Amino acid sequence: MLNIFKKAQENKYAIGAFNVSNLEQVKAIVQAAQNLQSPVIISTSEGESNFIGKKQIRLIIDAYKEQTGLPIILHLDHGKSFEAIKEAIEIGYDSIHFDGSKLSFEENIEETKKIVDFAREKGIKNIEGELGYLRGGSNIHKTIEVKPEDLTNSKQAEEFVNKTGVDSLAIVIGNIHGISKSGESPHIFLDRLEEINKVVGDEIGLVLHGGSGIKEEDIEKSIQLGIIKINVNTELRVAYTESLKKSLQDDPDRVTPYKIMPPVVEAVQKVVEDKIKIFGSNNKS
Ligand code: G3H
Ligand code: ZN
């Protein structure tokens, strides 16, 4: 397990994993982490990685690490194939997530194990697997109904971590990707989380995807029950696009990107700072 996760587990806080696809988002996250002296994970999904470039994001993060001295982890989020994961590792990502949740339980174990064997050999210290049916994408949607069978089964979780050797596990406990138009928060099944945490033990870090739109008190309780990494994307995307629209409307004749973008960076930074405070990772760098 990565050191920042061990410390988070021992001291009951969580590290935010924030998604990016451009420089302004990285800048906002790093500034937030710097202001609050927090460790931080910067994630790119396959689509986001392809837009910013895997090599490019690696070098950008290296530059910020050198400048700030902060623990900033570059993480591949929802890697869906062995090839995507192999490429990220070869380029120098620090941490990877293989999302085999759409496969059958047996195939998910088999594929995840293959990836764990490869990534271990390459010295990767955080390999995240996923179990359960996580609905939705990182956007605004009508309503998403979570079904009881979507939730991660604790017996399967135990078998999955034992057979694959992952360091961390993304679970489904009522969480969904994205936020609903009505502003309604999903119901988080804390009892299921407690059950899973008991069977997988301290060697495994539990991960909560779909961190946008979850009630603050549910986040806090989840951290007490073993969540050490929380992924957030949609709320950052909303802050970005809303503030960009406003910035453009405020001065329609403005065409200078470095004058249009500062309020956008500020808006995203504010969301990241709020999350870091809720997750409790401030002053833990
Ligand atoms: O993997 C990324 C996250 O799970 C983001 O979820 O868009 O609901 O914050 P979110
Ligand atoms: Zn996710």
Tab-separated table of C-alpha atoms and ligand atoms in Angstrom:
chain	number	residue	atom	x	y	z
A	1	MET	CA	0.000	0.000	0.000
A	2	LEU	CA	1.171	3.557	-0.711
A	3	ASN	CA	2.432	5.432	2.329
A	4	ILE	CA	-0.157	8.195	1.991
A	5	PHE	CA	-2.877	5.546	2.189
A	6	LYS	CA	-1.365	3.838	5.217
A	7	LYS	CA	-1.282	7.151	7.056
A	8	ALA	CA	-4.853	7.920	6.001
A	9	GLN	CA	-6.050	4.523	7.217
A	10	GLU	CA	-4.297	4.830	10.577
A	11	ASN	CA	-5.565	8.350	11.178
A	12	LYS	CA	-9.032	7.990	9.663
A	13	TYR	CA	-9.073	10.479	6.840
A	14	ALA	CA	-9.331	10.046	3.072
A	15	ILE	CA	-7.317	11.269	0.123
A	16	GLY	CA	-9.184	12.959	-2.715
A	17	ALA	CA	-8.636	11.660	-6.222
A	18	PHE	CA	-9.604	14.429	-8.609
A	19	ASN	CA	-10.044	13.936	-12.360
A	20	VAL	CA	-8.460	16.206	-14.938
A	21	SER	CA	-8.159	16.556	-18.678
A	22	ASN	CA	-6.465	19.937	-18.961
A	23	LEU	CA	-3.868	22.186	-17.368
A	24	GLU	CA	-6.316	24.565	-15.660
A	25	GLN	CA	-7.837	21.685	-13.699
A	26	VAL	CA	-4.383	20.472	-12.620
A	27	LYS	CA	-3.451	23.993	-11.574
A	28	ALA	CA	-6.628	24.325	-9.490
A	29	ILE	CA	-6.058	21.012	-7.708
A	30	VAL	CA	-2.392	21.669	-6.991
A	31	GLN	CA	-3.140	25.158	-5.665
A	32	ALA	CA	-5.839	23.727	-3.389
A	33	ALA	CA	-3.474	21.011	-2.131
A	34	GLN	CA	-0.763	23.582	-1.573
A	35	ASN	CA	-3.044	25.981	0.312
A	36	LEU	CA	-4.223	23.206	2.605
A	37	GLN	CA	-0.982	21.203	2.683
A	38	SER	CA	-2.749	18.047	1.588
A	39	PRO	CA	-1.583	14.960	-0.279
A	40	VAL	CA	-3.581	14.619	-3.457
A	41	ILE	CA	-4.250	12.165	-6.278
A	42	ILE	CA	-4.671	13.432	-9.806
A	43	SER	CA	-6.610	10.985	-11.946
A	44	THR	CA	-7.174	10.610	-15.639
A	45	SER	CA	-9.677	8.175	-17.102
A	46	GLU	CA	-8.870	6.644	-20.479
A	47	GLY	CA	-10.736	9.456	-22.293
A	48	GLU	CA	-9.158	12.174	-20.163
A	49	SER	CA	-5.701	10.594	-20.597
A	50	ASN	CA	-6.116	10.570	-24.342
A	51	PHE	CA	-7.108	14.233	-24.406
A	52	ILE	CA	-4.302	15.646	-22.243
A	53	GLY	CA	-1.769	12.955	-23.212
A	54	LYS	CA	-0.347	10.451	-20.737
A	55	LYS	CA	3.216	11.577	-21.249
A	56	GLN	CA	2.211	15.235	-21.026
A	57	ILE	CA	0.301	14.841	-17.744
A	58	ARG	CA	3.236	12.892	-16.254
A	59	LEU	CA	5.597	15.769	-17.052
A	60	ILE	CA	3.158	18.429	-15.816
A	61	ILE	CA	2.768	16.619	-12.494
A	62	ASP	CA	6.545	16.220	-12.206
A	63	ALA	CA	6.949	19.971	-12.637
A	64	TYR	CA	4.350	20.691	-9.927
A	65	LYS	CA	5.870	18.113	-7.568
A	66	GLU	CA	9.256	19.736	-7.937
A	67	GLN	CA	7.807	23.194	-7.393
A	68	THR	CA	5.599	22.369	-4.385
A	69	GLY	CA	7.293	19.373	-2.730
A	70	LEU	CA	3.803	17.916	-2.215
A	71	PRO	CA	2.925	14.223	-2.471
A	72	ILE	CA	1.003	14.258	-5.756
A	73	ILE	CA	0.097	10.838	-7.126
A	74	LEU	CA	-0.724	10.356	-10.794
A	75	HIS	CA	-3.412	7.703	-11.130
A	76	LEU	CA	-5.060	5.966	-14.103
A	77	ASP	CA	-8.785	5.883	-13.378
A	78	HIS	CA	-11.110	3.172	-14.758
A	79	GLY	CA	-8.507	1.517	-16.975
A	80	LYS	CA	-10.577	-0.960	-18.977
A	81	SER	CA	-7.921	-2.995	-20.765
A	82	PHE	CA	-4.541	-4.538	-20.117
A	83	GLU	CA	-3.104	-2.385	-22.952
A	84	ALA	CA	-4.315	0.916	-21.449
A	85	ILE	CA	-2.848	-0.040	-18.093
A	86	LYS	CA	0.431	-1.251	-19.572
A	87	GLU	CA	0.840	2.035	-21.458
A	88	ALA	CA	0.165	4.127	-18.336
A	89	ILE	CA	2.671	2.127	-16.291
A	90	GLU	CA	5.315	2.376	-18.976
A	91	ILE	CA	4.836	6.141	-19.157
A	92	GLY	CA	5.278	6.389	-15.399
A	93	TYR	CA	1.854	6.574	-13.732
A	94	ASP	CA	2.243	5.956	-9.985
A	95	SER	CA	-1.006	4.157	-9.418
A	96	ILE	CA	-3.579	2.313	-11.509
A	97	HIS	CA	-7.222	1.239	-11.391
A	98	PHE	CA	-8.401	-1.720	-13.403
A	99	ASP	CA	-12.158	-1.635	-13.777
A	100	GLY	CA	-13.250	-5.151	-14.610
A	101	SER	CA	-16.662	-4.650	-13.022
A	102	LYS	CA	-18.523	-5.273	-16.287
A	103	LEU	CA	-16.942	-8.735	-16.548
A	104	SER	CA	-18.287	-11.816	-14.794
A	105	PHE	CA	-16.968	-12.272	-11.246
A	106	GLU	CA	-14.581	-15.029	-12.377
A	107	GLU	CA	-13.314	-13.069	-15.394
A	108	ASN	CA	-12.867	-9.954	-13.272
A	109	ILE	CA	-10.678	-11.955	-10.873
A	110	GLU	CA	-8.694	-13.466	-13.726
A	111	GLU	CA	-8.062	-10.169	-15.567
A	112	THR	CA	-7.346	-8.202	-12.394
A	113	LYS	CA	-4.837	-10.852	-11.263
A	114	LYS	CA	-3.062	-10.614	-14.627
A	115	ILE	CA	-2.786	-6.860	-14.185
A	116	VAL	CA	-1.629	-7.155	-10.574
A	117	ASP	CA	1.159	-9.546	-11.623
A	118	PHE	CA	2.306	-7.195	-14.380
A	119	ALA	CA	2.048	-4.003	-12.304
A	120	ARG	CA	3.819	-5.524	-9.289
A	121	GLU	CA	6.749	-6.491	-11.419
A	122	LYS	CA	6.939	-2.882	-12.595
A	123	GLY	CA	6.981	-1.661	-8.977
A	124	ILE	CA	3.484	-0.102	-8.848
A	125	LYS	CA	2.467	0.375	-5.220
A	126	ASN	CA	-1.234	0.978	-5.670
A	127	ILE	CA	-3.322	-1.332	-7.795
A	128	GLU	CA	-7.053	-0.768	-7.447
A	129	GLY	CA	-9.649	-3.331	-8.461
A	130	GLU	CA	-13.409	-2.873	-8.676
A	131	LEU	CA	-16.353	-4.983	-7.676
A	132	GLY	CA	-20.061	-4.183	-7.940
A	133	TYR	CA	-22.156	-2.324	-10.499
A	134	LEU	CA	-21.431	1.398	-10.379
A	135	ARG	CA	-24.065	3.171	-12.457
A	136	GLY	CA	-23.798	6.427	-14.406
A	137	GLY	CA	-21.101	8.617	-15.912
A	138	SER	CA	-19.496	11.800	-14.555
A	139	ASN	CA	-22.203	14.174	-15.688
A	140	ILE	CA	-25.645	15.502	-14.748
A	141	HIS	CA	-28.435	12.974	-15.201
A	142	LYS	CA	-32.131	12.550	-14.448
A	143	THR	CA	-32.434	9.850	-11.828
A	144	ILE	CA	-30.439	6.691	-11.420
A	145	GLU	CA	-31.939	3.861	-9.479
A	146	VAL	CA	-29.457	1.727	-7.565
A	147	LYS	CA	-30.612	-1.881	-7.277
A	148	PRO	CA	-29.757	-4.139	-4.323
A	149	GLU	CA	-27.837	-6.492	-6.651
A	150	ASP	CA	-25.598	-3.567	-7.762
A	151	LEU	CA	-23.964	-3.387	-4.334
A	152	THR	CA	-20.649	-5.087	-3.685
A	153	ASN	CA	-21.158	-8.448	-2.018
A	154	SER	CA	-18.884	-8.789	1.011
A	155	LYS	CA	-18.189	-12.512	0.525
A	156	GLN	CA	-17.181	-11.861	-3.075
A	157	ALA	CA	-15.068	-8.888	-1.962
A	158	GLU	CA	-13.133	-11.167	0.397
A	159	GLU	CA	-12.564	-13.741	-2.339
A	160	PHE	CA	-11.675	-11.024	-4.874
A	161	VAL	CA	-8.963	-9.392	-2.754
A	162	ASN	CA	-7.504	-12.751	-1.721
A	163	LYS	CA	-7.334	-14.108	-5.233
A	164	THR	CA	-6.158	-10.962	-7.029
A	165	GLY	CA	-3.736	-9.374	-4.544
A	166	VAL	CA	-4.988	-5.796	-5.171
A	167	ASP	CA	-3.992	-3.021	-2.749
A	168	SER	CA	-7.288	-1.214	-2.896
A	169	LEU	CA	-10.853	-1.965	-3.878
A	170	ALA	CA	-13.519	0.283	-5.385
A	171	ILE	CA	-16.876	-0.738	-3.991
A	172	VAL	CA	-20.518	0.009	-4.642
A	173	ILE	CA	-22.512	0.907	-1.541
A	174	GLY	CA	-25.202	3.082	-3.121
A	175	ASN	CA	-22.736	5.502	-4.744
A	176	ILE	CA	-23.191	6.407	-8.407
A	177	HIS	CA	-21.167	8.383	-10.931
A	178	GLY	CA	-22.429	11.895	-11.584
A	179	ILE	CA	-25.036	14.056	-9.919
A	180	SER	CA	-28.776	14.114	-10.350
A	181	LYS	CA	-30.565	17.131	-11.812
A	182	SER	CA	-32.885	17.267	-8.800
A	183	GLY	CA	-29.899	17.645	-6.462
A	184	GLU	CA	-30.925	14.508	-4.575
A	185	SER	CA	-28.066	12.581	-2.922
A	186	PRO	CA	-27.803	8.808	-3.282
A	187	HIS	CA	-28.502	6.640	-0.257
A	188	ILE	CA	-25.238	5.226	1.069
A	189	PHE	CA	-25.504	1.761	2.618
A	190	LEU	CA	-23.101	2.178	5.519
A	191	ASP	CA	-23.928	-1.246	6.929
A	192	ARG	CA	-22.666	-2.840	3.694
A	193	LEU	CA	-19.473	-0.806	3.916
A	194	GLU	CA	-18.935	-1.945	7.487
A	195	GLU	CA	-19.459	-5.567	6.455
A	196	ILE	CA	-16.980	-5.293	3.548
A	197	ASN	CA	-14.387	-3.514	5.672
A	198	LYS	CA	-14.546	-6.287	8.254
A	199	VAL	CA	-13.889	-9.079	5.787
A	200	VAL	CA	-11.199	-7.458	3.639
A	201	GLY	CA	-9.119	-6.236	6.586
A	202	ASP	CA	-6.571	-3.448	6.990
A	203	GLU	CA	-4.303	-4.608	4.182
A	204	ILE	CA	-6.853	-3.306	1.677
A	205	GLY	CA	-7.791	0.327	1.161
A	206	LEU	CA	-11.439	0.870	0.306
A	207	VAL	CA	-12.274	3.380	-2.409
A	208	LEU	CA	-15.456	5.387	-2.894
A	209	HIS	CA	-16.113	6.367	-6.493
A	210	GLY	CA	-18.805	8.860	-7.419
A	211	GLY	CA	-17.745	11.303	-4.690
A	212	SER	CA	-19.822	14.121	-6.236
A	213	GLY	CA	-23.201	14.762	-4.677
A	214	ILE	CA	-22.822	12.488	-1.639
A	215	LYS	CA	-24.016	14.042	1.633
A	216	GLU	CA	-21.197	15.363	3.809
A	217	GLU	CA	-22.292	13.276	6.801
A	218	ASP	CA	-22.251	10.101	4.679
A	219	ILE	CA	-18.731	10.929	3.506
A	220	GLU	CA	-17.603	11.433	7.100
A	221	LYS	CA	-19.204	8.179	8.268
A	222	SER	CA	-17.729	6.289	5.292
A	223	ILE	CA	-14.257	7.460	6.237
A	224	GLN	CA	-14.787	6.227	9.797
A	225	LEU	CA	-15.800	2.857	8.302
A	226	GLY	CA	-12.694	2.379	6.170
A	227	ILE	CA	-12.853	4.541	3.018
A	228	ILE	CA	-9.386	5.995	2.342
A	229	LYS	CA	-9.695	7.301	-1.239
A	230	ILE	CA	-12.602	9.285	-2.647
A	231	ASN	CA	-12.925	10.014	-6.374
A	232	VAL	CA	-14.451	13.312	-7.438
A	233	ASN	CA	-15.063	14.439	-10.982
A	234	THR	CA	-18.542	15.807	-11.809
A	235	GLU	CA	-18.568	18.605	-9.214
A	236	LEU	CA	-15.259	19.843	-10.645
A	237	ARG	CA	-16.632	19.667	-14.179
A	238	VAL	CA	-19.721	21.653	-13.163
A	239	ALA	CA	-17.614	24.328	-11.437
A	240	TYR	CA	-15.392	24.520	-14.506
A	241	THR	CA	-18.136	24.903	-17.108
A	242	GLU	CA	-20.378	27.192	-15.052
A	243	SER	CA	-17.533	29.593	-14.273
A	244	LEU	CA	-16.259	29.459	-17.848
A	245	LYS	CA	-19.702	30.413	-19.178
A	246	LYS	CA	-19.848	33.272	-16.687
A	247	SER	CA	-16.349	34.471	-17.488
A	248	LEU	CA	-17.204	34.593	-21.196
A	249	GLN	CA	-20.524	36.335	-20.582
A	250	ASP	CA	-18.973	38.918	-18.244
A	251	ASP	CA	-16.874	40.309	-21.061
A	252	PRO	CA	-17.971	38.984	-24.460
A	253	ASP	CA	-15.167	40.863	-26.194
A	254	ARG	CA	-12.461	39.228	-24.124
A	255	VAL	CA	-10.390	36.768	-26.156
A	256	THR	CA	-7.265	36.400	-24.017
A	257	PRO	CA	-7.217	32.884	-22.504
A	258	TYR	CA	-5.053	33.831	-19.521
A	259	LYS	CA	-7.620	36.506	-18.639
A	260	ILE	CA	-10.663	34.285	-19.240
A	261	MET	CA	-9.378	31.310	-17.239
A	262	PRO	CA	-8.377	32.608	-13.751
A	263	PRO	CA	-11.978	32.647	-12.386
A	264	VAL	CA	-12.386	29.117	-13.741
A	265	VAL	CA	-9.275	27.910	-11.913
A	266	GLU	CA	-10.498	29.669	-8.781
A	267	ALA	CA	-13.938	28.014	-8.958
A	268	VAL	CA	-12.485	24.517	-9.369
A	269	GLN	CA	-9.926	25.186	-6.634
A	270	LYS	CA	-12.727	26.137	-4.229
A	271	VAL	CA	-14.518	22.810	-4.823
A	272	VAL	CA	-11.275	20.878	-4.291
A	273	GLU	CA	-10.513	22.794	-1.089
A	274	ASP	CA	-13.993	22.074	0.276
A	275	LYS	CA	-13.568	18.364	-0.466
A	276	ILE	CA	-10.097	18.209	1.096
A	277	LYS	CA	-11.530	19.710	4.297
A	278	ILE	CA	-14.439	17.235	4.371
A	279	PHE	CA	-12.073	14.321	3.692
A	280	GLY	CA	-9.788	15.551	6.508
A	281	SER	CA	-6.540	15.372	4.522
A	282	ASN	CA	-5.586	19.014	5.169
A	283	ASN	CA	-2.238	19.444	6.934
A	284	LYS	CA	-1.331	15.799	6.205
A	285	SER	CA	1.173	16.347	3.382
B	1	G3H	O1	-13.691	7.703	-11.119
B	1	G3H	C1	-14.141	8.846	-10.978
B	1	G3H	C2	-15.169	9.124	-9.993
B	1	G3H	O2	-15.773	8.006	-9.533
B	1	G3H	C3	-15.943	10.368	-10.135
B	1	G3H	O3	-17.299	10.322	-9.752
B	1	G3H	O4	-18.090	12.156	-11.187
B	1	G3H	O5	-19.516	11.227	-9.414
B	1	G3H	O6	-17.548	12.582	-8.825
B	1	G3H	P1	-18.157	11.650	-9.811
B	2	ZN	ZN	-15.257	6.203	-10.872
